[in-house]
XYZ file of C-alpha atoms in Angstrom:
742
model
C -0.041 0.167 0.204
C 1.575 3.614 -1.250
C 2.048 5.789 2.090
C 0.379 8.797 2.751
C 2.551 11.895 0.942
C 2.202 14.864 3.367
C 4.080 16.536 1.273
C 2.661 16.294 -0.951
C -0.984 17.193 0.577
C 1.223 20.521 1.582
C 1.937 21.960 -1.562
C -1.550 21.494 -3.027
C -3.042 23.253 0.065
C -0.904 26.024 -0.273
C -1.333 26.310 -4.325
C -4.802 26.371 -3.737
C -4.491 29.254 -1.550
C -2.227 31.243 -3.483
C -4.449 30.297 -6.378
C -7.461 32.041 -4.123
C -5.230 35.350 -3.522
C -4.855 35.688 -7.458
C -8.094 35.272 -8.418
C -9.035 38.196 -4.962
C -6.987 39.981 -6.382
C -8.277 39.990 -9.890
C -11.592 40.425 -9.159
C -10.807 43.897 -7.356
C -9.366 44.934 -11.183
C -12.444 43.887 -12.535
C -14.291 45.571 -10.025
C -12.083 49.158 -10.705
C -12.763 48.495 -14.088
C -16.407 48.280 -13.937
C -16.629 51.015 -12.045
C -14.538 53.006 -14.357
C -17.039 52.333 -16.863
C -19.647 53.096 -14.668
C -18.294 56.546 -14.711
C -17.577 56.687 -18.585
C -20.928 55.771 -19.045
C -22.542 58.065 -16.900
C -20.226 60.596 -19.020
C -21.676 59.743 -22.111
C -25.574 59.689 -20.961
C -25.569 62.970 -19.599
C -23.772 64.508 -22.981
C -26.610 62.520 -24.802
C -29.089 64.411 -22.485
C -27.669 67.221 -23.397
C -28.079 66.514 -26.769
C -31.736 65.488 -26.537
C -32.130 69.128 -24.809
C -30.600 70.690 -27.670
C -33.394 68.911 -30.490
C -35.794 69.762 -28.295
C -34.729 73.502 -28.048
C -34.667 73.402 -31.914
C -37.399 71.840 -32.589
C -40.097 74.083 -30.277
C -38.572 77.149 -32.404
C -39.322 75.315 -35.675
C -42.863 74.872 -34.010
C -42.727 78.546 -32.968
C -41.084 79.867 -36.338
C -44.691 77.954 -38.276
C -47.280 79.538 -35.794
C -45.631 82.663 -37.761
C -46.059 81.078 -41.224
C -49.615 80.520 -40.306
C -49.925 83.749 -38.941
C -49.128 85.372 -42.277
C -51.096 82.805 -44.322
C -54.240 83.732 -42.386
C -53.445 87.678 -43.103
C -53.255 86.838 -46.821
C -56.792 85.408 -46.879
C -58.195 88.079 -44.893
C -56.455 90.477 -47.642
C -58.058 87.808 -50.441
C -61.581 88.329 -48.560
C -61.555 91.587 -49.140
C -60.898 91.900 -52.319
C -63.412 89.208 -53.686
C -66.125 91.569 -51.491
C -64.768 94.676 -53.484
C -65.507 92.982 -56.760
C -68.457 91.669 -56.050
C -69.654 95.773 -55.148
C -68.248 96.937 -58.093
C -70.387 94.371 -60.024
C -73.320 95.370 -58.603
C -72.750 98.863 -59.404
C -71.485 98.645 -63.202
C -74.138 96.389 -64.220
C -74.824 98.245 -67.804
C -71.436 98.144 -68.692
C -71.828 93.902 -68.348
C -69.089 93.625 -70.662
C -66.680 95.364 -70.550
C -66.535 95.067 -66.631
C -66.405 91.232 -67.007
C -63.325 91.539 -68.987
C -61.757 93.768 -66.583
C -63.353 91.025 -63.713
C -62.215 88.081 -65.604
C -58.297 89.750 -66.120
C -58.823 90.948 -62.378
C -59.607 87.569 -61.779
C -56.842 85.801 -64.111
C -54.416 88.610 -61.800
C -55.793 87.004 -58.663
C -55.455 83.580 -59.482
C -51.879 84.421 -61.136
C -50.976 86.406 -57.854
C -52.424 83.279 -55.909
C -50.657 80.054 -57.446
C -47.631 82.691 -56.785
C -48.647 82.291 -53.198
C -49.459 79.073 -53.273
C -45.914 78.381 -54.914
C -44.244 80.199 -52.020
C -46.317 78.460 -49.297
C -45.155 74.866 -51.316
C -41.394 75.982 -50.669
C -42.150 76.823 -47.088
C -43.431 73.616 -46.828
C -40.420 71.966 -48.335
C -38.299 73.913 -45.244
C -40.304 72.614 -43.067
C -39.568 69.397 -44.306
C -36.320 69.563 -44.579
C -36.266 70.742 -41.252
C -38.375 67.638 -40.309
C -35.727 65.049 -41.785
C -33.194 66.735 -39.796
C -34.807 66.809 -36.667
C -35.753 62.868 -38.176
C -31.632 62.252 -37.933
C -31.153 63.612 -34.816
C -33.896 61.298 -32.923
C -31.658 58.455 -35.534
C -27.966 59.619 -33.307
C -29.907 60.101 -29.834
C -31.094 55.965 -30.707
C -27.220 55.676 -31.780
C -26.701 57.165 -28.328
C -28.832 55.628 -26.370
C -28.130 51.550 -27.771
C -24.438 52.783 -27.262
C -25.785 53.281 -23.692
C -26.967 50.401 -23.649
C -24.599 48.113 -25.034
C -22.161 49.814 -22.314
C -25.307 49.146 -19.444
C -25.366 45.728 -20.967
C -21.707 45.467 -20.839
C -21.117 46.696 -17.394
C -23.322 43.868 -16.322
C -21.851 41.116 -17.815
C -18.424 42.032 -15.674
C -20.765 42.746 -13.056
C -22.389 39.780 -13.248
C -18.743 38.041 -13.588
C -17.631 39.587 -9.377
C -21.103 39.371 -8.171
C -22.195 35.490 -8.374
C -23.048 34.969 -4.559
C -24.784 37.792 -4.731
C -27.583 36.562 -7.604
C -30.706 38.482 -5.250
C -28.996 41.928 -5.947
C -27.603 41.030 -10.120
C -31.820 39.709 -10.327
C -33.164 43.144 -8.781
C -30.324 45.497 -10.673
C -31.599 43.206 -14.176
C -35.339 44.130 -13.425
C -34.408 47.463 -12.787
C -32.162 47.719 -16.204
C -34.896 46.246 -17.979
C -37.620 48.514 -16.722
C -35.687 51.462 -18.278
C -34.524 49.878 -21.345
C -38.820 49.733 -21.613
C -39.250 53.296 -20.972
C -36.473 54.088 -23.537
C -38.453 52.153 -26.132
C -41.753 53.290 -24.906
C -40.211 56.819 -25.947
C -38.949 55.916 -28.628
C -42.125 55.165 -30.341
C -43.462 57.893 -29.006
C -41.366 59.825 -31.449
C -41.773 57.281 -34.151
C -46.130 57.896 -33.586
C -45.273 61.898 -33.378
C -43.695 61.816 -36.595
C -46.398 59.583 -38.075
C -48.431 62.131 -37.161
C -46.591 65.089 -38.705
C -46.400 62.375 -41.915
C -50.016 62.285 -42.104
C -50.501 66.035 -40.868
C -48.580 66.746 -44.365
C -50.245 64.188 -46.255
C -53.455 65.850 -45.118
C -52.573 69.246 -46.147
C -51.104 68.649 -49.406
C -54.512 67.317 -50.851
C -55.919 70.023 -48.865
C -54.060 72.126 -51.151
C -54.409 70.268 -54.340
C -58.105 70.822 -54.061
C -57.966 74.563 -53.313
C -55.542 74.453 -56.660
C -58.698 72.771 -58.437
C -61.473 74.834 -57.160
C -59.639 78.334 -57.750
C -63.212 79.069 -59.883
C -64.806 79.330 -57.020
C -63.512 81.508 -55.241
C -65.910 81.697 -52.096
C -65.896 78.144 -51.727
C -61.878 78.627 -52.184
C -61.480 81.351 -48.602
C -63.904 78.896 -46.870
C -61.630 76.125 -46.916
C -58.747 78.312 -46.355
C -59.796 79.699 -43.609
C -61.149 75.739 -42.091
C -57.205 74.839 -43.459
C -56.083 77.457 -41.291
C -57.771 77.299 -38.443
C -56.883 73.342 -37.937
C -53.124 73.839 -39.091
C -53.436 76.606 -35.744
C -54.449 73.847 -34.056
C -52.340 71.047 -34.819
C -49.196 73.783 -34.188
C -50.791 74.404 -30.370
C -51.080 70.171 -30.094
C -47.811 69.824 -31.260
C -46.283 72.299 -29.112
C -47.906 70.896 -26.653
C -46.878 67.782 -27.247
C -42.735 68.960 -27.732
C -43.201 70.270 -24.276
C -44.359 66.587 -22.632
C -42.136 65.094 -24.916
C -39.223 67.454 -22.850
C -40.858 67.412 -19.382
C -40.887 63.398 -19.687
C -36.929 63.395 -20.875
C -36.076 65.635 -18.072
C -37.715 62.707 -15.692
C -35.940 60.131 -17.716
C -32.491 61.752 -17.036
C -33.534 61.752 -13.164
C -34.623 58.691 -12.857
C -31.380 57.542 -14.919
C -29.585 59.725 -12.417
C -30.329 57.916 -9.182
C -30.292 54.693 -11.041
C -26.348 55.334 -11.335
C -26.222 56.486 -7.794
C -27.863 53.407 -6.991
C -25.591 50.977 -8.659
C -22.691 53.294 -7.452
C -23.631 52.540 -4.100
C -23.904 48.603 -4.883
C -20.336 48.975 -6.798
C -18.731 50.265 -2.904
C -20.833 47.444 -1.455
C -19.838 44.437 -3.778
C -15.913 46.202 -3.053
C -16.472 46.476 0.877
C -17.653 42.534 0.281
C -14.610 41.265 -1.701
C -12.090 42.769 0.781
C -13.770 41.145 3.616
C -13.916 37.905 1.336
C -10.179 38.682 0.641
C -9.457 38.537 4.658
C -11.171 35.502 5.534
C -9.424 33.392 2.513
C -6.458 34.731 3.773
C -7.464 33.682 7.620
C -8.716 30.424 6.368
C -5.245 29.626 4.909
C -3.372 30.892 8.246
C -5.682 28.261 9.258
C -5.358 25.082 6.822
C -1.614 26.349 7.648
C -1.589 25.578 10.821
C -3.629 22.007 10.947
C -1.188 21.088 8.316
C 0.624 19.631 11.572
C -2.302 17.744 12.921
C -2.621 16.069 9.197
C 0.583 14.639 9.578
C 0.168 13.254 13.363
C -3.215 11.889 12.006
C -1.248 10.148 8.560
C 1.146 8.915 10.860
C -1.072 7.358 12.776
C -2.591 5.849 10.341
C 0.297 4.254 8.110
C 1.071 2.519 11.986
C -2.614 1.195 12.177
C -2.434 0.278 8.141
C 0.665 -1.476 9.378
C -0.890 -3.469 12.282
C -3.599 -4.066 9.833
C -2.231 -5.922 7.634
C 0.141 -8.053 9.719
C -3.701 -9.281 11.007
C -4.543 -10.088 7.784
C -1.059 -12.060 7.251
C -2.049 -13.778 10.124
C -6.011 -14.282 9.701
C -4.674 -15.748 6.262
C -2.094 -18.083 7.738
C -4.718 -19.024 10.654
C -7.795 -19.926 7.663
C -5.074 -22.409 5.761
C -4.298 -24.452 9.167
C -8.316 -24.112 9.507
C -8.798 -25.459 6.292
C -5.859 -28.229 6.489
C -7.295 -29.176 9.910
C -11.124 -29.196 8.192
C -9.566 -31.887 5.872
C -7.893 -33.825 8.681
C -11.334 -34.536 10.665
C -13.467 -34.445 7.927
C -11.149 -37.517 6.633
C -11.363 -39.068 10.680
C -14.831 -39.143 10.260
C -14.950 -40.696 7.220
C -12.895 -43.551 8.141
C -14.261 -43.754 12.032
C -17.653 -44.249 9.551
C -15.339 -47.206 7.642
C -13.382 -47.084 4.995
C -16.459 -48.828 2.822
C -19.344 -47.865 3.747
C -22.846 -49.879 2.142
C -26.250 -48.086 1.598
C -29.140 -50.039 1.009
C -31.686 -48.411 -1.156
C -35.524 -50.305 -1.433
C -37.272 -49.497 -4.815
C -40.890 -48.462 -4.645
C -43.297 -51.236 -5.709
C -47.346 -50.681 -6.977
C -47.395 -54.505 -5.706
C -48.821 -55.850 -2.535
C -46.616 -58.801 -2.332
C -43.781 -56.569 -1.009
C -40.882 -58.856 0.976
C -38.513 -56.388 1.891
C -39.400 -54.451 5.504
C -37.036 -51.207 6.532
C -37.009 -50.733 10.056
C -37.175 -47.284 11.459
C -33.244 -46.565 12.274
C -33.172 -46.441 8.982
C -29.962 -49.121 9.291
C -32.018 -52.487 8.731
C -33.945 -54.665 6.665
C -35.980 -57.540 6.940
C -36.144 -59.536 3.844
C -39.031 -62.140 4.193
C -38.755 -65.236 1.793
C -41.728 -67.620 1.101
C -40.792 -71.500 0.868
C -43.896 -72.705 -1.214
C -47.080 -75.096 0.475
C -47.319 -75.477 4.222
C -43.945 -74.569 5.148
C -43.496 -71.431 6.615
C -41.592 -68.276 5.313
C -38.178 -67.457 6.097
C -37.008 -63.848 7.708
C -33.700 -63.194 7.487
C -32.277 -59.304 8.748
C -29.627 -57.724 7.649
C -27.545 -54.250 9.139
C -25.749 -51.775 6.791
C -24.599 -48.245 7.217
C -27.943 -46.845 5.928
C -30.522 -48.482 5.032
C -33.870 -46.097 2.443
C -37.049 -46.991 2.409
C -38.802 -47.008 -1.010
C -40.392 -43.169 0.096
C -37.046 -41.883 -0.052
C -36.062 -39.216 -2.767
C -32.952 -37.930 -4.631
C -32.045 -35.468 -2.436
C -32.111 -37.536 1.072
C -30.085 -40.322 -0.778
C -27.079 -37.862 -1.712
C -27.029 -35.960 1.127
C -25.997 -38.883 2.976
C -22.864 -39.225 0.109
C -22.059 -35.877 -0.456
C -19.468 -35.640 2.178
C -17.328 -38.526 0.498
C -17.818 -36.661 -2.304
C -16.064 -33.298 -0.555
C -13.383 -36.351 0.039
C -12.331 -36.308 -3.944
C -12.021 -32.452 -3.710
C -9.701 -32.434 -0.161
C -7.151 -35.105 -2.264
C -8.274 -38.681 -1.674
C -8.977 -41.122 -4.632
C -13.247 -42.038 -3.850
C -15.321 -44.812 -5.702
C -19.305 -44.917 -5.431
C -21.151 -48.236 -7.073
C -24.458 -49.681 -6.882
C -25.237 -52.954 -7.268
C -27.646 -55.328 -7.933
C -30.607 -57.349 -9.697
C -31.517 -55.920 -13.079
C -34.562 -53.241 -12.329
C -33.168 -53.095 -8.957
C -32.859 -49.212 -9.679
C -29.596 -48.980 -9.952
C -29.257 -46.489 -12.345
C -31.733 -44.424 -11.595
C -30.032 -44.207 -7.857
C -26.936 -43.248 -10.486
C -27.762 -40.852 -13.210
C -31.665 -40.441 -12.278
C -33.522 -37.825 -14.522
C -31.350 -35.322 -15.090
C -34.618 -33.051 -17.272
C -35.656 -32.760 -13.748
C -34.302 -30.721 -10.542
C -35.604 -33.000 -8.216
C -35.260 -36.649 -9.588
C -31.136 -35.941 -11.073
C -28.762 -38.740 -9.162
C -25.838 -38.954 -7.849
C -23.436 -38.788 -10.585
C -24.829 -34.725 -12.063
C -25.098 -34.230 -8.141
C -22.140 -34.875 -7.687
C -20.212 -33.666 -10.295
C -22.245 -30.184 -9.590
C -21.254 -30.468 -5.774
C -17.534 -30.867 -6.861
C -17.726 -27.677 -8.642
C -19.632 -25.487 -6.430
C -17.322 -26.527 -4.194
C -14.424 -25.627 -5.950
C -16.105 -22.245 -6.233
C -16.414 -21.514 -3.202
C -12.755 -22.448 -2.290
C -11.447 -20.496 -4.649
C -11.586 -17.399 -2.383
C -9.557 -19.006 -0.012
C -6.708 -19.137 -2.354
C -7.089 -22.394 -4.286
C -7.203 -22.820 -8.592
C -8.324 -26.277 -9.262
C -8.329 -28.187 -12.376
C -10.726 -30.686 -13.279
C -11.222 -33.402 -16.479
C -14.064 -35.914 -17.193
C -13.934 -38.990 -18.071
C -16.822 -41.709 -19.036
C -16.550 -45.333 -19.881
C -18.734 -48.443 -20.053
C -17.213 -51.737 -20.046
C -18.959 -54.131 -21.749
C -18.034 -58.066 -22.396
C -14.792 -56.841 -20.899
C -13.804 -54.550 -23.802
C -14.000 -50.867 -22.740
C -15.168 -48.223 -25.216
C -15.104 -44.484 -24.596
C -18.578 -42.971 -24.339
C -17.183 -39.573 -24.491
C -16.268 -40.219 -28.218
C -18.701 -40.162 -31.206
C -19.252 -43.511 -32.651
C -16.611 -45.404 -30.440
C -16.300 -48.946 -30.465
C -15.547 -51.211 -28.010
C -12.605 -52.198 -28.428
C -9.121 -53.832 -26.256
C -6.615 -51.074 -27.702
C -8.388 -49.165 -24.448
C -6.214 -50.514 -21.503
C -6.469 -49.680 -18.175
C -2.912 -47.927 -16.419
C -2.595 -46.866 -12.889
C 0.130 -44.445 -12.833
C 3.619 -44.084 -10.341
C 1.418 -40.938 -9.146
C -1.218 -43.337 -8.127
C -3.610 -41.756 -11.092
C -5.909 -44.698 -12.701
C -6.580 -44.028 -16.481
C -7.889 -45.297 -19.284
C -5.620 -44.920 -22.408
C -6.832 -43.944 -25.661
C -10.250 -42.242 -24.067
C -10.754 -38.692 -24.281
C -10.249 -36.854 -21.123
C -13.019 -33.271 -21.402
C -12.514 -29.995 -19.102
C -15.446 -29.589 -16.484
C -15.732 -25.847 -15.729
C -18.810 -25.349 -14.951
C -22.271 -27.482 -13.364
C -23.806 -26.895 -16.979
C -20.660 -28.089 -19.268
C -20.519 -31.264 -16.542
C -24.241 -32.100 -17.336
C -23.963 -32.013 -20.951
C -21.110 -34.557 -20.446
C -23.238 -36.785 -18.345
C -26.385 -36.515 -20.919
C -24.162 -37.513 -23.623
C -22.216 -40.131 -21.886
C -25.775 -41.483 -21.339
C -27.580 -41.400 -24.378
C -24.562 -43.725 -25.589
C -24.570 -46.521 -22.927
C -25.468 -50.292 -24.170
C -29.299 -50.920 -23.470
C -31.279 -53.252 -23.590
C -34.997 -55.204 -23.472
C -34.893 -58.296 -20.923
C -38.125 -60.204 -19.507
C -37.170 -58.462 -16.435
C -36.282 -54.635 -17.744
C -37.418 -52.797 -20.715
C -34.543 -51.113 -20.699
C -31.328 -53.170 -19.172
C -28.080 -51.564 -18.851
C -26.168 -53.931 -20.718
C -22.863 -52.449 -19.420
C -21.004 -51.266 -16.869
C -20.365 -47.506 -16.456
C -17.585 -45.480 -14.922
C -17.789 -41.364 -14.402
C -14.410 -40.548 -13.987
C -13.105 -37.061 -12.900
C -10.149 -35.920 -11.801
C -9.343 -33.024 -9.536
C -5.717 -31.158 -9.241
C -5.853 -28.231 -6.523
C -2.960 -25.754 -6.154
C -2.334 -23.030 -3.256
C -0.531 -20.726 -4.271
C 0.130 -19.011 -1.466
C 0.950 -22.697 0.438
C 2.736 -24.086 -2.621
C 0.138 -27.021 -1.747
C -1.078 -29.461 -4.713
C -3.683 -32.026 -3.638
C -4.655 -34.904 -6.743
C -7.993 -36.390 -5.991
C -10.495 -38.457 -7.740
C -14.350 -39.602 -8.260
C -15.105 -42.646 -9.624
C -18.999 -43.070 -9.731
C -19.851 -46.540 -10.865
C -23.423 -47.948 -12.197
C -23.067 -51.902 -12.669
C -25.098 -53.687 -14.812
C -27.873 -55.859 -13.571
C -27.202 -59.371 -11.885
C -29.759 -61.364 -12.499
C -30.436 -65.309 -13.325
C -30.115 -66.524 -16.883
C -32.868 -68.877 -17.183
C -35.106 -65.870 -15.482
C -34.192 -62.811 -17.361
C -35.368 -65.611 -20.741
C -31.396 -64.027 -22.248
C -30.569 -65.975 -25.844
C -27.751 -65.301 -28.257
C -25.718 -62.041 -27.942
C -28.060 -61.341 -24.636
C -27.164 -64.637 -23.289
C -23.342 -63.579 -23.878
C -23.603 -60.121 -22.072
C -25.015 -62.125 -18.731
C -22.610 -64.136 -18.746
C -20.281 -61.257 -19.210
C -21.599 -59.541 -16.769
C -22.112 -62.515 -13.729
C -18.575 -62.989 -14.441
C -16.852 -59.556 -13.435
C -19.283 -59.040 -10.702
C -18.229 -62.367 -9.467
C -14.834 -61.291 -9.427
C -15.662 -57.862 -8.025
C -17.060 -60.664 -4.694
C -13.965 -62.877 -4.936
C -11.964 -59.362 -4.166
C -13.888 -58.671 -1.469
C -13.854 -61.569 -0.484
C -10.052 -62.157 -0.021
C -10.204 -58.401 1.677
C -12.224 -59.881 3.750
C -10.015 -62.883 4.440
C -6.613 -60.311 4.315
C -5.437 -63.131 1.555
C -2.033 -61.624 0.869
C -3.583 -62.340 -3.281
C -6.120 -59.919 -4.227
C -7.366 -61.135 -7.985
C -8.139 -57.479 -9.012
C -6.649 -58.769 -12.525
C -9.230 -61.177 -13.135
C -11.891 -58.411 -14.706
C -10.912 -55.088 -15.913
C -14.278 -53.573 -13.461
C -12.030 -54.920 -10.525
C -8.599 -53.795 -12.241
C -10.112 -50.244 -12.619
C -10.876 -49.859 -8.933
C -8.185 -51.420 -7.417
C -6.971 -48.389 -5.984
C -10.259 -47.625 -4.249
C -10.983 -51.192 -3.307
C -7.269 -51.836 -2.461
C -7.389 -49.373 0.770
C -6.039 -46.301 -0.256
C -8.969 -44.546 -1.068
C -12.540 -44.768 0.145
C -15.459 -46.751 -1.370
C -18.880 -46.419 -0.689
C -21.459 -49.189 -2.119
C -24.923 -49.180 -2.803
C -27.472 -52.214 -3.060
C -30.097 -51.642 -4.864
C -33.466 -53.893 -3.268
C -36.011 -54.890 -5.621
C -38.770 -55.750 -2.817
C -41.350 -57.603 -4.841
C -41.931 -61.239 -3.903
C -40.750 -63.060 -7.369
C -37.324 -61.222 -6.845
C -36.931 -61.940 -3.847
C -33.953 -64.676 -4.415
C -31.978 -62.061 -6.183
C -32.720 -59.867 -3.395
C -31.677 -62.130 -0.757
C -28.072 -62.052 -3.157
C -27.700 -59.171 -3.115
C -28.295 -58.526 0.415
C -26.003 -61.015 1.078
C -22.969 -59.646 -1.525
C -23.866 -56.286 0.292
C -23.131 -57.393 3.964
C -20.037 -59.569 2.799
C -18.721 -56.051 1.715
C -20.049 -54.511 4.765
C -17.295 -56.474 6.819
C -14.292 -55.509 4.958
C -11.802 -53.449 6.421
C -9.366 -52.288 3.763
C -6.004 -51.226 3.959
C -5.030 -53.397 7.338
C -6.778 -50.357 9.233
C -4.437 -47.763 8.024
C -7.073 -45.718 6.306
C -7.257 -43.906 3.205
C -4.331 -42.176 1.791
C -4.468 -38.464 0.972
C -2.335 -37.297 -2.387
C -0.771 -33.660 -0.922
C 2.468 -32.725 -1.705
C 3.785 -29.044 -0.345
C 6.056 -26.581 -1.018
C 5.648 -25.204 2.687
C 6.794 -27.296 6.129
C 3.309 -25.629 7.690
C 1.622 -27.733 4.568
C 3.187 -31.371 5.547
C 2.564 -30.687 8.968
C -0.618 -30.182 7.788
C -1.119 -32.934 5.425
C 0.382 -35.233 8.155
C -2.051 -34.335 9.948
C -4.992 -35.600 7.771
C -5.604 -39.044 9.151
C -3.083 -40.911 6.470
C -2.303 -38.368 4.348
C 0.634 -39.381 2.080
C 3.847 -37.851 3.239
C 3.024 -37.314 6.898
C 5.179 -37.536 9.530
C 4.831 -40.543 12.256
C 3.686 -37.723 14.151
C 0.827 -37.073 12.176
C -0.678 -40.912 12.306
C -0.396 -40.553 16.427
C -2.784 -37.498 16.285
C -4.664 -39.427 13.655
C -5.549 -42.303 15.944
C -5.548 -40.483 18.857
C -8.317 -38.183 16.960
C -10.581 -41.348 15.776
C -10.311 -42.578 19.595
C -11.458 -39.414 20.960
C -14.056 -39.006 18.596
C -15.249 -42.567 18.210
C -15.644 -41.867 21.986
C -17.678 -38.775 21.771
C -20.040 -40.266 19.365
C -20.851 -43.206 20.889
C -21.935 -40.500 23.585
C -23.711 -38.978 21.586
C -26.085 -42.205 20.848
C -25.635 -42.338 17.158
C -25.323 -39.717 14.041
C -23.514 -40.663 10.685
C -20.416 -41.456 11.634
C -19.304 -42.845 15.286
C -22.863 -44.355 15.660
C -22.714 -46.245 12.746
C -18.990 -47.089 13.501
C -20.027 -48.761 16.848
C -22.963 -50.594 14.969
C -20.503 -52.429 13.126
C -18.831 -53.852 16.183
C -22.035 -55.212 17.491
C -23.758 -56.163 14.847
C -25.651 -59.523 14.851
C -27.008 -61.755 11.978
C -30.602 -62.722 12.513
């Protein structure tokens, strides 16, 4: 584990403090720049307001000149009215001289028309002049708008800079944004008012032009023209007064707006001063915090040293616990081996097949350890009853799960480095294959072979957390007519080319057969299903799907513990024997007869082996059959063996059942290996590993002290189990010592 770098932490803290100081100094500089920009914007705004005032005064002067021009027009209209009255009087006085007077009147009218045309032309020139002045006013307004846009842009820029400096005062900025928006709305409203006024002026000008054109068209009707001119003059006079009032109102509004902008500037200036004060306080607090952090470095240094010491102590404790876990695992294996040996190297379980017949001849005792067979003698003779005791008896109602629970600990021994053999024996149709294989499609009815493989795989995965690494491979063969066939190789026939080899390492192999890796429970299940479908079965009078061969599933297990250097080598042999049967009862003929003879011969050889072991003969005939030669390491005392004797409880099968029970009793009396116990295949690269294996109860490479401890452990374990009054271990051993034949 990497140490705690206090110096690096201190440098990071100082760097963070310096960076904070630089940020505060930059914030002060930005604040000063913002104040200068605000003052500059205030000066620009004052200049813009002064320009607006000058433009308003110019517009007021233009309005006054416009009023004077209207008065002049009124005077001209009055003169025209007087002339018209004089002309009418002259017409009444000189009616007689109508012709000459008419010409004079026409001449006078022509002269008046020309004079009016001149007057109208002068007025038109005056209107053009007014238009020019209006356009100048519009240009001034555009300049004012440009100034206002510049002021608005400056205000927006000031707002952005203020926003960068015042992130922690969002509420104040929001208020400022709202006030600024209100000011912009006011400015836009003023601009809209000026635009409206300009449109009104244009509309008035258009109306005035239209009226002038009407007057020119109606020059022949002087009276009507005079009335229209008077009305137009009155309208113009009213428009002038209205324009003057509007301009005065605009001037007052502009002055009010100027006052509001001035107040807003003062408020913004006050906010800037408050912000400066807050930044100064934050800078002082940051400096104080930096001093505090520097003062805390000593405490952090002390804490880091303390934590490092605790870490070293914790690491030492972890190493100690790992060592204890290895020792505990070795002790567990030793105790487990002692328990299995106290139960007997060869254990025999009996299982009675369910039946629907009412003539059952087999009864299972309530203690689950004995069975009685009633054999009818025929006629008036009394029936004979034979009783047998075994390590465990399963009645017809026993489930596959209950059966496997009893053999699961023996399966565990293969994972601990022992050679384990489990085989089923019985007549045809007694349920051997159901016990060993079962129905793999249903979880509840799976047999011992698929359950055992699944348990080994799951246990190896659990032990991986303790540092164990397992490599598992499997072979599946059948012995048919004393020939070996590979069930995992598609299309493989029975041949003598497969030979059985016992290696110097204590491993039994069949040459030329396939060994497939077993990496998961699903892979193992698929392997078992494939082999089961390739097995040789035929129909007989006793069983429609009778197994005509012995099948042996061999699982090779190698466990390695890198930390301790230990290496375990175990093997699990699961054997489903072909059915023992009387040739006459099975009705075998031809090829079936040859198969039955081969089966009975190999089973007879198995019985001879157990007979020789029971008599402790120096020579045991393992080589008399390929079945016994293949199982020699397990039957010779170096391994652990369990036999299942399967019984058909129906009365017609009583003779075969009795033979099976007698054979099982013979096997149950065998003590393998001269009582020295099973041999554990373990090698160790460490002294502790050798001691652990020596204490494992008969393990290979163990010391004499380990064997003495094993014997002492067996004796103590036997006493405890005898005191407990039974169980699957010492209780069964006690029963075997006190067993009587009935």
